[in-house]
Amino acid sequence: MNKANKPELIIDGRRTDGRNLEDLRSVKIESGVLDNADGSAMVEWGNNKIIAGVYGPREVFPKHFSDPYKAVVNFRYVMCSFSSLEEHSRGGPNRRSIEISKMGKHVFENLILTEQFPNTAIDIDVEVLQSDGGTRVAAFTAASVALVDAGIPVKGFAGGVSVGKVDGRLAVDLNKIEDNYGESDVPVMFNSSNSEILLLQMDGLLTREEYERSIDLCYEASKKVNALQVDSIKKKME
Ligand code: CDP
């Protein structure tokens, strides 16, 4: 990204897509969208479109990959070749997707009651169909709903958002242009039932005060995301 071409990101207090600094984009969550997965969810978060499928708990092959004390969680994050303006048809995993998949594994190892399913594996696959910044939090949000849809016992929902510094101001839920040209980016996710932090990453620089304020803003946004996650499951039950 050539920062020399950086556009103005905040004009008269409004962002490039018309939002105020603390506004989330529109978030829609639908659970149970796939017939052949044990659980699934579709999230449309601004211009992001993400689908998550969950399969398991299943038997582990080869057997030496299994854990006699808990289920093994596999998480796979994939950006479809047509999802990005930057990487047309470059298939296969890359450094970024490996990193996000590893973060997803950690998030859900801490959320699923894995001890209830020793010697099994739980697969969580997320495909980014269209991307516009904040895909990891949107992907984990979708995965969290898909797990509940699959009936897998969890400690809560994983919900959150990315807050960052844009033109010197903190902004909630960065889109791609803000993410790419902004000064920093802090994606945070919480366990809805005990507010434990499940994901905390940081790119760029913030003062200690800005960092603490970012976490507070992520927490407030996570509550809104959690409410939509619960609604999506209730709607399916009805
Ligand atoms: O998506 P997230 O913000 O979690 O991750 P990121 O690495 O900070 O990427 C920010 C955004 O840049 C993504 O959401 C995509 O819109 C875009 N991107 C892309 O289009 N192609 C890539 N290979 C990487 C990022």
Short mmCIF file of C-alpha atoms and ligand atoms in Angstrom, two decimals:
data_model
loop_
_atom_site.label_atom_id
_atom_site.label_comp_id
_atom_site.label_asym_id
_atom_site.label_seq_id
_atom_site.Cartn_x
_atom_site.Cartn_y
_atom_site.Cartn_z
CA MET A 1 0.00 0.00 0.00
CA ASN A 2 1.52 3.31 -1.08
CA LYS A 3 0.91 5.61 1.88
CA ALA A 4 1.92 8.60 -0.28
CA ASN A 5 -1.49 8.29 -2.02
CA LYS A 6 -3.32 8.27 1.30
CA PRO A 7 -6.80 9.81 0.95
CA GLU A 8 -8.38 11.94 3.67
CA LEU A 9 -10.18 9.42 5.87
CA ILE A 10 -12.16 11.75 8.13
CA ILE A 11 -13.86 14.84 6.78
CA ASP A 12 -15.95 16.99 9.18
CA GLY A 13 -16.01 14.12 11.68
CA ARG A 14 -17.40 11.65 9.10
CA ARG A 15 -15.62 8.64 7.67
CA THR A 16 -15.32 7.67 3.99
CA ASP A 17 -18.50 5.57 4.21
CA GLY A 18 -20.43 8.27 6.10
CA ARG A 19 -20.10 6.71 9.56
CA ASN A 20 -19.34 8.52 12.79
CA LEU A 21 -16.17 7.46 14.60
CA GLU A 22 -17.95 5.05 16.95
CA ASP A 23 -20.40 3.50 14.46
CA LEU A 24 -20.33 -0.18 13.53
CA ARG A 25 -21.09 -1.10 9.94
CA SER A 26 -24.37 -2.91 9.31
CA VAL A 27 -24.01 -6.51 10.55
CA LYS A 28 -26.34 -9.34 9.46
CA ILE A 29 -25.97 -12.88 10.78
CA GLU A 30 -27.86 -15.95 9.59
CA SER A 31 -27.34 -19.38 11.12
CA GLY A 32 -27.93 -22.81 9.57
CA VAL A 33 -27.28 -21.78 5.97
CA LEU A 34 -25.60 -25.03 4.81
CA ASP A 35 -27.26 -28.47 4.62
CA ASN A 36 -24.11 -30.59 4.59
CA ALA A 37 -22.27 -29.09 7.57
CA ASP A 38 -23.19 -29.91 11.17
CA GLY A 39 -23.46 -26.17 11.83
CA SER A 40 -23.07 -23.05 9.73
CA ALA A 41 -23.50 -19.30 9.58
CA MET A 42 -23.31 -16.48 7.08
CA VAL A 43 -22.18 -13.03 8.15
CA GLU A 44 -22.56 -9.88 6.07
CA TRP A 45 -20.58 -7.19 7.82
CA GLY A 46 -20.49 -4.01 5.76
CA ASN A 47 -19.12 -5.25 2.43
CA ASN A 48 -17.60 -8.40 3.98
CA LYS A 49 -19.39 -11.64 3.14
CA ILE A 50 -18.22 -14.64 5.10
CA ILE A 51 -19.51 -18.18 5.49
CA ALA A 52 -18.54 -20.60 8.26
CA GLY A 53 -19.10 -24.35 8.43
CA VAL A 54 -18.49 -26.64 11.40
CA TYR A 55 -18.10 -30.39 11.31
CA GLY A 56 -17.67 -32.69 14.31
CA PRO A 57 -16.87 -33.85 16.87
CA ARG A 58 -15.53 -36.59 14.59
CA GLU A 59 -13.08 -39.44 14.86
CA VAL A 60 -9.44 -38.42 14.33
CA PHE A 61 -7.32 -39.89 11.53
CA PRO A 62 -4.49 -40.72 11.85
CA LYS A 63 -5.18 -41.68 15.45
CA HIS A 64 -1.89 -40.30 16.82
CA PHE A 65 -3.21 -36.77 16.13
CA SER A 66 -5.92 -37.28 18.76
CA ASP A 67 -5.76 -36.07 22.37
CA PRO A 68 -7.06 -38.49 25.06
CA TYR A 69 -8.08 -35.53 27.26
CA LYS A 70 -9.89 -33.20 24.84
CA ALA A 71 -11.07 -32.55 21.31
CA VAL A 72 -8.57 -31.17 18.81
CA VAL A 73 -9.83 -27.94 17.20
CA ASN A 74 -8.91 -27.32 13.56
CA PHE A 75 -9.55 -23.83 12.17
CA ARG A 76 -9.14 -22.93 8.51
CA TYR A 77 -9.52 -19.34 7.23
CA VAL A 78 -9.55 -18.96 3.45
CA MET A 79 -9.99 -15.89 1.27
CA CYS A 80 -11.64 -16.89 -2.01
CA SER A 81 -9.68 -15.80 -5.07
CA PHE A 82 -12.45 -13.36 -6.01
CA SER A 83 -12.84 -11.90 -2.50
CA SER A 84 -10.14 -9.28 -2.73
CA LEU A 85 -9.13 -6.50 -5.09
CA GLU A 86 -5.51 -7.38 -4.39
CA GLU A 87 -5.05 -11.11 -4.88
CA HIS A 88 -6.96 -12.41 -7.85
CA SER A 89 -6.93 -16.20 -8.16
CA ARG A 90 -3.83 -16.74 -6.06
CA GLY A 91 -4.93 -20.00 -4.49
CA GLY A 92 -3.67 -21.84 -1.42
CA PRO A 93 -2.64 -20.73 2.04
CA ASN A 94 -0.35 -17.74 2.55
CA ARG A 95 1.38 -16.25 5.56
CA ARG A 96 -1.63 -14.11 6.50
CA SER A 97 -4.23 -16.90 6.21
CA ILE A 98 -1.98 -19.24 8.24
CA GLU A 99 -1.72 -16.57 10.96
CA ILE A 100 -5.49 -15.95 11.06
CA SER A 101 -6.21 -19.70 11.10
CA LYS A 102 -3.82 -20.10 14.04
CA MET A 103 -5.54 -17.26 15.91
CA GLY A 104 -8.92 -18.90 15.20
CA LYS A 105 -7.69 -22.20 16.61
CA HIS A 106 -6.62 -20.46 19.84
CA VAL A 107 -9.89 -18.51 20.14
CA PHE A 108 -12.04 -21.62 19.81
CA GLU A 109 -9.84 -23.91 21.91
CA ASN A 110 -10.62 -21.47 24.70
CA LEU A 111 -14.33 -21.30 23.96
CA ILE A 112 -15.37 -24.89 23.22
CA LEU A 113 -15.78 -27.34 26.13
CA THR A 114 -13.21 -29.58 24.45
CA GLU A 115 -12.77 -31.84 27.52
CA GLN A 116 -16.24 -33.23 26.84
CA PHE A 117 -15.03 -34.81 23.58
CA PRO A 118 -11.68 -36.57 24.09
CA ASN A 119 -10.11 -38.35 21.11
CA THR A 120 -12.16 -36.35 18.59
CA ALA A 121 -11.64 -33.41 16.24
CA ILE A 122 -13.85 -30.39 15.56
CA ASP A 123 -13.31 -28.70 12.18
CA ILE A 124 -14.18 -25.04 11.68
CA ASP A 125 -13.84 -23.77 8.12
CA VAL A 126 -14.37 -20.16 7.15
CA GLU A 127 -14.47 -18.85 3.60
CA VAL A 128 -14.25 -15.12 2.93
CA LEU A 129 -16.37 -14.54 -0.16
CA GLN A 130 -15.89 -10.77 -0.18
CA SER A 131 -13.53 -8.72 1.96
CA ASP A 132 -13.50 -5.13 3.12
CA GLY A 133 -11.43 -4.95 6.31
CA GLY A 134 -12.06 -6.69 9.64
CA THR A 135 -12.48 -10.13 8.11
CA ARG A 136 -10.87 -11.93 11.05
CA VAL A 137 -13.37 -10.63 13.60
CA ALA A 138 -16.23 -11.22 11.14
CA ALA A 139 -14.92 -14.75 10.45
CA PHE A 140 -14.66 -15.62 14.15
CA THR A 141 -18.11 -14.12 14.73
CA ALA A 142 -19.54 -16.41 12.02
CA ALA A 143 -17.61 -19.44 13.33
CA SER A 144 -18.94 -18.85 16.83
CA VAL A 145 -22.55 -18.96 15.58
CA ALA A 146 -21.84 -22.03 13.43
CA LEU A 147 -20.55 -23.89 16.50
CA VAL A 148 -23.73 -23.16 18.45
CA ASP A 149 -25.76 -24.15 15.38
CA ALA A 150 -23.87 -27.48 15.40
CA GLY A 151 -24.90 -28.00 19.03
CA ILE A 152 -21.29 -28.03 20.25
CA PRO A 153 -21.09 -26.88 23.89
CA VAL A 154 -19.28 -23.55 24.26
CA LYS A 155 -18.60 -21.18 27.14
CA GLY A 156 -20.17 -18.27 25.24
CA PHE A 157 -20.12 -16.48 21.91
CA ALA A 158 -16.96 -14.87 20.54
CA GLY A 159 -17.80 -11.32 19.54
CA GLY A 160 -15.79 -8.23 18.88
CA VAL A 161 -14.51 -5.72 16.39
CA SER A 162 -11.40 -3.95 15.16
CA VAL A 163 -10.73 -0.46 16.48
CA GLY A 164 -7.93 1.64 15.06
CA LYS A 165 -6.40 5.07 14.66
CA VAL A 166 -7.39 6.88 11.51
CA ASP A 167 -6.18 10.42 10.75
CA GLY A 168 -5.13 10.64 14.41
CA ARG A 169 -8.58 9.65 15.82
CA LEU A 170 -9.85 6.34 17.19
CA ALA A 171 -12.46 4.76 14.91
CA VAL A 172 -14.58 1.66 15.50
CA ASP A 173 -14.82 -1.18 12.95
CA LEU A 174 -12.25 -0.21 10.32
CA ASN A 175 -13.08 -0.86 6.70
CA LYS A 176 -10.35 -1.80 4.20
CA ILE A 177 -9.30 1.71 3.25
CA GLU A 178 -9.10 2.74 6.92
CA ASP A 179 -7.22 -0.44 7.78
CA ASN A 180 -4.76 -0.03 4.93
CA TYR A 181 -4.10 3.73 5.32
CA GLY A 182 -4.76 4.07 9.07
CA GLU A 183 -2.07 4.33 11.72
CA SER A 184 -3.03 1.29 13.76
CA ASP A 185 -5.49 -1.56 14.06
CA VAL A 186 -6.51 -3.50 17.19
CA PRO A 187 -8.87 -6.46 16.65
CA VAL A 188 -10.33 -7.69 19.96
CA MET A 189 -12.85 -10.43 20.73
CA PHE A 190 -14.52 -11.29 24.03
CA ASN A 191 -16.31 -14.30 25.48
CA SER A 192 -19.90 -13.03 25.81
CA SER A 193 -20.54 -14.88 29.07
CA ASN A 194 -17.56 -13.74 31.17
CA SER A 195 -15.96 -10.90 29.13
CA GLU A 196 -12.68 -12.80 28.94
CA ILE A 197 -10.49 -11.58 26.07
CA LEU A 198 -10.23 -14.31 23.43
CA LEU A 199 -8.37 -12.39 20.73
CA LEU A 200 -6.09 -9.38 21.05
CA GLN A 201 -3.82 -8.33 18.23
CA MET A 202 -2.26 -5.02 17.34
CA ASP A 203 -0.76 -3.48 14.26
CA GLY A 204 0.85 -0.01 14.38
CA LEU A 205 1.32 2.28 17.36
CA LEU A 206 -1.01 3.70 20.01
CA THR A 207 -0.43 5.55 23.27
CA ARG A 208 -1.33 3.64 26.41
CA GLU A 209 -4.51 5.76 26.78
CA GLU A 210 -5.53 5.15 23.16
CA TYR A 211 -4.90 1.43 23.59
CA GLU A 212 -7.07 1.24 26.71
CA ARG A 213 -9.82 3.29 25.07
CA SER A 214 -9.66 0.97 22.01
CA ILE A 215 -10.29 -2.07 24.19
CA ASP A 216 -13.27 -0.31 25.84
CA LEU A 217 -14.69 0.58 22.41
CA CYS A 218 -14.23 -3.03 21.23
CA TYR A 219 -16.02 -4.25 24.34
CA GLU A 220 -19.01 -1.98 23.72
CA ALA A 221 -19.18 -3.13 20.08
CA SER A 222 -18.87 -6.80 21.11
CA LYS A 223 -22.14 -6.49 23.06
CA LYS A 224 -23.95 -5.38 19.89
CA VAL A 225 -22.42 -8.27 17.92
CA ASN A 226 -23.39 -10.77 20.67
CA ALA A 227 -27.02 -9.63 20.54
CA LEU A 228 -27.09 -10.34 16.78
CA GLN A 229 -25.48 -13.76 17.31
CA VAL A 230 -28.13 -14.73 19.85
CA ASP A 231 -30.91 -13.45 17.53
CA SER A 232 -29.59 -15.54 14.62
CA ILE A 233 -29.80 -18.72 16.70
CA LYS A 234 -33.25 -17.83 18.07
CA LYS A 235 -34.51 -17.20 14.54
CA LYS A 236 -33.33 -20.66 13.45
CA MET A 237 -35.00 -22.30 16.49
CA GLU A 238 -38.31 -20.64 15.62
O1 CDP B 1 -9.38 -8.58 7.34
P1 CDP B 1 -8.56 -8.18 8.53
O2 CDP B 1 -8.73 -6.70 8.85
O3 CDP B 1 -8.81 -9.05 9.71
O4 CDP B 1 -7.04 -8.43 8.16
P2 CDP B 1 -5.93 -7.47 7.53
O5 CDP B 1 -4.75 -8.33 7.22
O6 CDP B 1 -5.75 -6.29 8.42
O7 CDP B 1 -6.53 -7.01 6.14
C1 CDP B 1 -7.34 -5.86 5.99
C2 CDP B 1 -8.10 -5.95 4.71
O8 CDP B 1 -7.21 -5.81 3.60
C3 CDP B 1 -8.85 -7.25 4.45
O9 CDP B 1 -10.07 -7.34 5.13
C4 CDP B 1 -9.05 -7.18 2.96
O10 CDP B 1 -10.12 -6.33 2.62
C5 CDP B 1 -7.75 -6.54 2.51
N1 CDP B 1 -6.81 -7.59 2.05
C6 CDP B 1 -6.95 -8.07 0.77
O11 CDP B 1 -7.83 -7.61 0.05
N2 CDP B 1 -6.10 -9.06 0.31
C7 CDP B 1 -5.16 -9.56 1.12
N3 CDP B 1 -4.35 -10.49 0.68
C8 CDP B 1 -5.02 -9.08 2.42
C9 CDP B 1 -5.87 -8.09 2.89
#
